[in-house]
Amino acid sequence: LEELQCNKNNITHLDNLPQSLEKLYCENNKITHLGNLPQNLKELYCQINKITEFDNLPASLEKLVCFGNPLTYTFLITIENI
């Protein structure tokens, strides 16, 4: 499984995602935390949830769309991540 779309399903958490996952679309749910993300994940679309922080975003992540969340996380942007 390389892509998972689970938008608008009232999901509160996502666990045990396959390591082969490269794109995750989980917008418009009730997710409060996204931890333990697959290390191969390249794109994460998690807008309009209830996420307050991110723990251990994978280094492989190229695109993160997370507006509409009450985030308290401070992003450190480096040249390698742009």
mmCIF file of N, CA and C in Angstrom:
data_model
loop_
_atom_site.group_PDB
_atom_site.id
_atom_site.type_symbol
_atom_site.label_atom_id
_atom_site.label_comp_id
_atom_site.label_asym_id
_atom_site.label_seq_id
_atom_site.Cartn_x
_atom_site.Cartn_y
_atom_site.Cartn_z
ATOM 1 N N LEU A 1 0.846 -1.175 0.000
ATOM 2 C CA LEU A 1 0.000 0.000 0.000
ATOM 3 C C LEU A 1 0.890 1.236 0.000
ATOM 4 N N GLU A 2 0.755 2.074 -1.022
ATOM 5 C CA GLU A 2 1.569 3.289 -1.123
ATOM 6 C C GLU A 2 0.781 4.553 -0.842
ATOM 7 N N GLU A 3 -0.544 4.502 -0.993
ATOM 8 C CA GLU A 3 -1.388 5.677 -0.791
ATOM 9 C C GLU A 3 -2.650 5.280 -0.037
ATOM 10 N N LEU A 4 -2.989 6.095 0.983
ATOM 11 C CA LEU A 4 -4.194 5.845 1.761
ATOM 12 C C LEU A 4 -4.997 7.129 1.848
ATOM 13 N N GLN A 5 -6.286 7.035 1.492
ATOM 14 C CA GLN A 5 -7.204 8.166 1.590
ATOM 15 C C GLN A 5 -8.328 7.776 2.539
ATOM 16 N N CYS A 6 -8.411 8.499 3.644
ATOM 17 C CA CYS A 6 -9.454 8.205 4.634
ATOM 18 C C CYS A 6 -10.074 9.518 5.121
ATOM 19 N N ASN A 7 -10.409 10.386 4.197
ATOM 20 C CA ASN A 7 -10.977 11.700 4.502
ATOM 21 C C ASN A 7 -12.428 11.586 4.962
ATOM 22 N N LYS A 8 -12.822 12.528 5.823
ATOM 23 C CA LYS A 8 -14.225 12.684 6.240
ATOM 24 C C LYS A 8 -14.840 11.398 6.788
ATOM 25 N N ASN A 9 -14.160 10.771 7.741
ATOM 26 C CA ASN A 9 -14.659 9.523 8.318
ATOM 27 C C ASN A 9 -14.779 9.559 9.832
ATOM 28 N N ASN A 10 -14.651 10.722 10.452
ATOM 29 C CA ASN A 10 -14.717 10.845 11.910
ATOM 30 C C ASN A 10 -13.675 9.989 12.623
ATOM 31 N N ILE A 11 -12.547 9.757 11.979
ATOM 32 C CA ILE A 11 -11.453 8.979 12.562
ATOM 33 C C ILE A 11 -10.809 9.793 13.682
ATOM 34 N N THR A 12 -10.483 9.141 14.790
ATOM 35 C CA THR A 12 -9.833 9.828 15.910
ATOM 36 C C THR A 12 -8.347 9.508 16.006
ATOM 37 N N HIS A 13 -7.912 8.388 15.429
ATOM 38 C CA HIS A 13 -6.492 8.042 15.423
ATOM 39 C C HIS A 13 -6.194 7.042 14.309
ATOM 40 N N LEU A 14 -4.949 7.028 13.908
ATOM 41 C CA LEU A 14 -4.484 6.075 12.902
ATOM 42 C C LEU A 14 -3.287 5.333 13.484
ATOM 43 N N ASP A 15 -3.360 4.037 13.547
ATOM 44 C CA ASP A 15 -2.283 3.217 14.093
ATOM 45 C C ASP A 15 -1.871 2.152 13.088
ATOM 46 N N ASN A 16 -0.675 1.639 13.273
ATOM 47 C CA ASN A 16 -0.176 0.501 12.490
ATOM 48 C C ASN A 16 -0.243 0.727 10.987
ATOM 49 N N LEU A 17 0.191 1.901 10.555
ATOM 50 C CA LEU A 17 0.226 2.182 9.119
ATOM 51 C C LEU A 17 1.389 1.414 8.491
ATOM 52 N N PRO A 18 1.214 0.905 7.275
ATOM 53 C CA PRO A 18 2.281 0.126 6.645
ATOM 54 C C PRO A 18 3.498 0.998 6.318
ATOM 55 N N GLN A 19 4.678 0.435 6.468
ATOM 56 C CA GLN A 19 5.914 1.165 6.191
ATOM 57 C C GLN A 19 6.050 1.527 4.713
ATOM 58 N N SER A 20 5.315 0.868 3.845
ATOM 59 C CA SER A 20 5.375 1.158 2.405
ATOM 60 C C SER A 20 4.598 2.417 2.030
ATOM 61 N N LEU A 21 3.831 2.978 2.969
ATOM 62 C CA LEU A 21 2.976 4.133 2.696
ATOM 63 C C LEU A 21 3.805 5.370 2.349
ATOM 64 N N GLU A 22 3.492 5.996 1.213
ATOM 65 C CA GLU A 22 4.188 7.205 0.777
ATOM 66 C C GLU A 22 3.299 8.440 0.823
ATOM 67 N N LYS A 23 1.981 8.271 0.696
ATOM 68 C CA LYS A 23 1.042 9.393 0.723
ATOM 69 C C LYS A 23 -0.112 9.053 1.653
ATOM 70 N N LEU A 24 -0.394 9.987 2.575
ATOM 71 C CA LEU A 24 -1.500 9.794 3.505
ATOM 72 C C LEU A 24 -2.404 11.010 3.458
ATOM 73 N N TYR A 25 -3.662 10.779 3.109
ATOM 74 C CA TYR A 25 -4.692 11.814 3.071
ATOM 75 C C TYR A 25 -5.693 11.484 4.179
ATOM 76 N N CYS A 26 -5.658 12.258 5.245
ATOM 77 C CA CYS A 26 -6.567 11.980 6.367
ATOM 78 C C CYS A 26 -7.247 13.264 6.840
ATOM 79 N N GLU A 27 -7.532 14.157 5.907
ATOM 80 C CA GLU A 27 -8.127 15.438 6.271
ATOM 81 C C GLU A 27 -9.603 15.317 6.651
ATOM 82 N N ASN A 28 -10.077 16.321 7.383
ATOM 83 C CA ASN A 28 -11.476 16.404 7.823
ATOM 84 C C ASN A 28 -11.903 15.206 8.659
ATOM 85 N N ASN A 29 -11.134 14.937 9.696
ATOM 86 C CA ASN A 29 -11.466 13.893 10.663
ATOM 87 C C ASN A 29 -11.412 14.502 12.059
ATOM 88 N N LYS A 30 -11.233 13.680 13.063
ATOM 89 C CA LYS A 30 -11.129 14.140 14.449
ATOM 90 C C LYS A 30 -9.835 13.643 15.081
ATOM 91 N N ILE A 31 -8.806 13.525 14.272
ATOM 92 C CA ILE A 31 -7.516 13.000 14.721
ATOM 93 C C ILE A 31 -6.858 14.007 15.656
ATOM 94 N N THR A 32 -6.375 13.527 16.788
ATOM 95 C CA THR A 32 -5.721 14.404 17.763
ATOM 96 C C THR A 32 -4.206 14.252 17.754
ATOM 97 N N HIS A 33 -3.716 13.130 17.249
ATOM 98 C CA HIS A 33 -2.281 12.864 17.277
ATOM 99 C C HIS A 33 -1.903 11.944 16.124
ATOM 100 N N LEU A 34 -0.812 12.273 15.472
ATOM 101 C CA LEU A 34 -0.260 11.397 14.435
ATOM 102 C C LEU A 34 1.173 11.074 14.831
ATOM 103 N N GLY A 35 1.361 9.946 15.421
ATOM 104 C CA GLY A 35 2.692 9.496 15.804
ATOM 105 C C GLY A 35 2.992 8.208 15.080
ATOM 106 N N ASN A 36 4.225 7.792 15.139
ATOM 107 C CA ASN A 36 4.599 6.512 14.541
ATOM 108 C C ASN A 36 4.286 6.449 13.051
ATOM 109 N N LEU A 37 4.556 7.539 12.347
ATOM 110 C CA LEU A 37 4.295 7.568 10.907
ATOM 111 C C LEU A 37 5.338 6.736 10.178
ATOM 112 N N PRO A 38 4.977 6.136 9.045
ATOM 113 C CA PRO A 38 5.932 5.334 8.283
ATOM 114 C C PRO A 38 7.157 6.154 7.872
ATOM 115 N N GLN A 39 8.314 5.551 7.933
ATOM 116 C CA GLN A 39 9.554 6.247 7.623
ATOM 117 C C GLN A 39 9.713 6.573 6.139
ATOM 118 N N ASN A 40 8.888 5.979 5.272
ATOM 119 C CA ASN A 40 8.933 6.268 3.836
ATOM 120 C C ASN A 40 7.922 7.322 3.414
ATOM 121 N N LEU A 41 7.147 7.865 4.347
ATOM 122 C CA LEU A 41 6.082 8.806 4.019
ATOM 123 C C LEU A 41 6.648 10.071 3.383
ATOM 124 N N LYS A 42 6.111 10.429 2.212
ATOM 125 C CA LYS A 42 6.573 11.618 1.479
ATOM 126 C C LYS A 42 5.574 12.757 1.532
ATOM 127 N N GLU A 43 4.286 12.443 1.599
ATOM 128 C CA GLU A 43 3.255 13.475 1.598
ATOM 129 C C GLU A 43 2.224 13.169 2.675
ATOM 130 N N LEU A 44 1.914 14.203 3.474
ATOM 131 C CA LEU A 44 0.935 14.065 4.540
ATOM 132 C C LEU A 44 -0.049 15.221 4.459
ATOM 133 N N TYR A 45 -1.300 14.890 4.247
ATOM 134 C CA TYR A 45 -2.389 15.859 4.166
ATOM 135 C C TYR A 45 -3.307 15.596 5.358
ATOM 136 N N CYS A 46 -3.180 16.407 6.389
ATOM 137 C CA CYS A 46 -3.942 16.153 7.616
ATOM 138 C C CYS A 46 -4.682 17.405 8.079
ATOM 139 N N GLN A 47 -5.067 18.233 7.143
ATOM 140 C CA GLN A 47 -5.753 19.472 7.497
ATOM 141 C C GLN A 47 -7.134 19.208 8.091
ATOM 142 N N ILE A 48 -7.567 20.174 8.887
ATOM 143 C CA ILE A 48 -8.892 20.172 9.524
ATOM 144 C C ILE A 48 -9.097 18.911 10.373
ATOM 145 N N ASN A 49 -8.272 18.812 11.395
ATOM 146 C CA ASN A 49 -8.374 17.773 12.410
ATOM 147 C C ASN A 49 -8.259 18.461 13.767
ATOM 148 N N LYS A 50 -7.817 17.733 14.770
ATOM 149 C CA LYS A 50 -7.644 18.288 16.114
ATOM 150 C C LYS A 50 -6.216 18.057 16.605
ATOM 151 N N ILE A 51 -5.277 18.029 15.678
ATOM 152 C CA ILE A 51 -3.877 17.756 15.996
ATOM 153 C C ILE A 51 -3.267 18.974 16.684
ATOM 154 N N THR A 52 -2.617 18.732 17.826
ATOM 155 C CA THR A 52 -1.988 19.832 18.560
ATOM 156 C C THR A 52 -0.471 19.837 18.410
ATOM 157 N N GLU A 53 0.120 18.691 18.068
ATOM 158 C CA GLU A 53 1.564 18.633 17.867
ATOM 159 C C GLU A 53 1.928 17.414 17.027
ATOM 160 N N PHE A 54 3.130 17.455 16.484
ATOM 161 C CA PHE A 54 3.666 16.334 15.720
ATOM 162 C C PHE A 54 4.884 15.795 16.447
ATOM 163 N N ASP A 55 4.974 14.496 16.556
ATOM 164 C CA ASP A 55 6.145 13.843 17.124
ATOM 165 C C ASP A 55 6.851 13.077 16.011
ATOM 166 N N ASN A 56 8.120 13.291 15.892
ATOM 167 C CA ASN A 56 8.949 12.481 14.996
ATOM 168 C C ASN A 56 8.433 12.401 13.565
ATOM 169 N N LEU A 57 8.301 13.534 12.915
ATOM 170 C CA LEU A 57 7.947 13.502 11.494
ATOM 171 C C LEU A 57 9.068 12.807 10.737
ATOM 172 N N PRO A 58 8.730 11.948 9.781
ATOM 173 C CA PRO A 58 9.770 11.223 9.053
ATOM 174 C C PRO A 58 10.660 12.159 8.240
ATOM 175 N N ALA A 59 11.930 11.848 8.164
ATOM 176 C CA ALA A 59 12.885 12.647 7.403
ATOM 177 C C ALA A 59 12.562 12.626 5.913
ATOM 178 N N SER A 60 11.843 11.620 5.455
ATOM 179 C CA SER A 60 11.486 11.483 4.040
ATOM 180 C C SER A 60 10.365 12.440 3.620
ATOM 181 N N LEU A 61 9.692 13.094 4.598
ATOM 182 C CA LEU A 61 8.532 13.935 4.309
ATOM 183 C C LEU A 61 8.915 15.128 3.430
ATOM 184 N N GLU A 62 8.229 15.248 2.290
ATOM 185 C CA GLU A 62 8.476 16.332 1.335
ATOM 186 C C GLU A 62 7.348 17.357 1.340
ATOM 187 N N LYS A 63 6.147 16.932 1.719
ATOM 188 C CA LYS A 63 4.995 17.833 1.693
ATOM 189 C C LYS A 63 4.140 17.579 2.927
ATOM 190 N N LEU A 64 3.822 18.676 3.634
ATOM 191 C CA LEU A 64 2.975 18.606 4.810
ATOM 192 C C LEU A 64 1.913 19.688 4.696
ATOM 193 N N VAL A 65 0.646 19.277 4.683
ATOM 194 C CA VAL A 65 -0.474 20.216 4.639
ATOM 195 C C VAL A 65 -1.261 19.985 5.922
ATOM 196 N N CYS A 66 -1.240 20.980 6.820
ATOM 197 C CA CYS A 66 -1.825 20.749 8.138
ATOM 198 C C CYS A 66 -2.616 21.936 8.673
ATOM 199 N N PHE A 67 -3.105 22.805 7.798
ATOM 200 C CA PHE A 67 -3.889 23.949 8.282
ATOM 201 C C PHE A 67 -5.190 23.465 8.924
ATOM 202 N N GLY A 68 -5.782 24.319 9.764
ATOM 203 C CA GLY A 68 -7.040 23.974 10.401
ATOM 204 C C GLY A 68 -6.896 23.041 11.588
ATOM 205 N N ASN A 69 -5.707 23.023 12.199
ATOM 206 C CA ASN A 69 -5.445 22.247 13.405
ATOM 207 C C ASN A 69 -4.970 23.198 14.493
ATOM 208 N N PRO A 70 -5.249 22.912 15.754
ATOM 209 C CA PRO A 70 -4.759 23.769 16.841
ATOM 210 C C PRO A 70 -3.316 23.432 17.215
ATOM 211 N N LEU A 71 -2.411 23.561 16.262
ATOM 212 C CA LEU A 71 -1.017 23.154 16.459
ATOM 213 C C LEU A 71 -0.277 24.039 17.451
ATOM 214 N N THR A 72 0.576 23.394 18.231
ATOM 215 C CA THR A 72 1.469 24.111 19.128
ATOM 216 C C THR A 72 2.921 23.826 18.780
ATOM 217 N N TYR A 73 3.137 23.092 17.707
ATOM 218 C CA TYR A 73 4.472 22.685 17.284
ATOM 219 C C TYR A 73 5.177 23.839 16.572
ATOM 220 N N THR A 74 6.454 23.989 16.812
ATOM 221 C CA THR A 74 7.262 24.981 16.125
ATOM 222 C C THR A 74 8.066 24.265 15.058
ATOM 223 N N PHE A 75 7.896 24.678 13.809
ATOM 224 C CA PHE A 75 8.608 24.045 12.710
ATOM 225 C C PHE A 75 9.968 24.684 12.511
ATOM 226 N N LEU A 76 10.982 23.875 12.356
ATOM 227 C CA LEU A 76 12.322 24.338 12.053
ATOM 228 C C LEU A 76 12.559 24.042 10.571
ATOM 229 N N ILE A 77 12.667 25.085 9.790
ATOM 230 C CA ILE A 77 12.869 24.915 8.356
ATOM 231 C C ILE A 77 14.357 25.013 8.058
ATOM 232 N N THR A 78 14.864 24.023 7.369
ATOM 233 C CA THR A 78 16.258 24.021 6.965
ATOM 234 C C THR A 78 16.319 23.896 5.459
ATOM 235 N N ILE A 79 17.453 24.196 4.904
ATOM 236 C CA ILE A 79 17.636 24.104 3.452
ATOM 237 C C ILE A 79 17.340 22.692 2.965
ATOM 238 N N GLU A 80 17.701 21.681 3.738
ATOM 239 C CA GLU A 80 17.467 20.291 3.333
ATOM 240 C C GLU A 80 15.987 19.970 3.205
ATOM 241 N N ASN A 81 15.131 20.673 3.954
ATOM 242 C CA ASN A 81 13.701 20.392 3.958
ATOM 243 C C ASN A 81 12.897 21.213 2.961
ATOM 244 N N ILE A 82 13.526 22.147 2.280
ATOM 245 C CA ILE A 82 12.810 23.027 1.349
ATOM 246 C C ILE A 82 12.751 22.405 -0.019
#
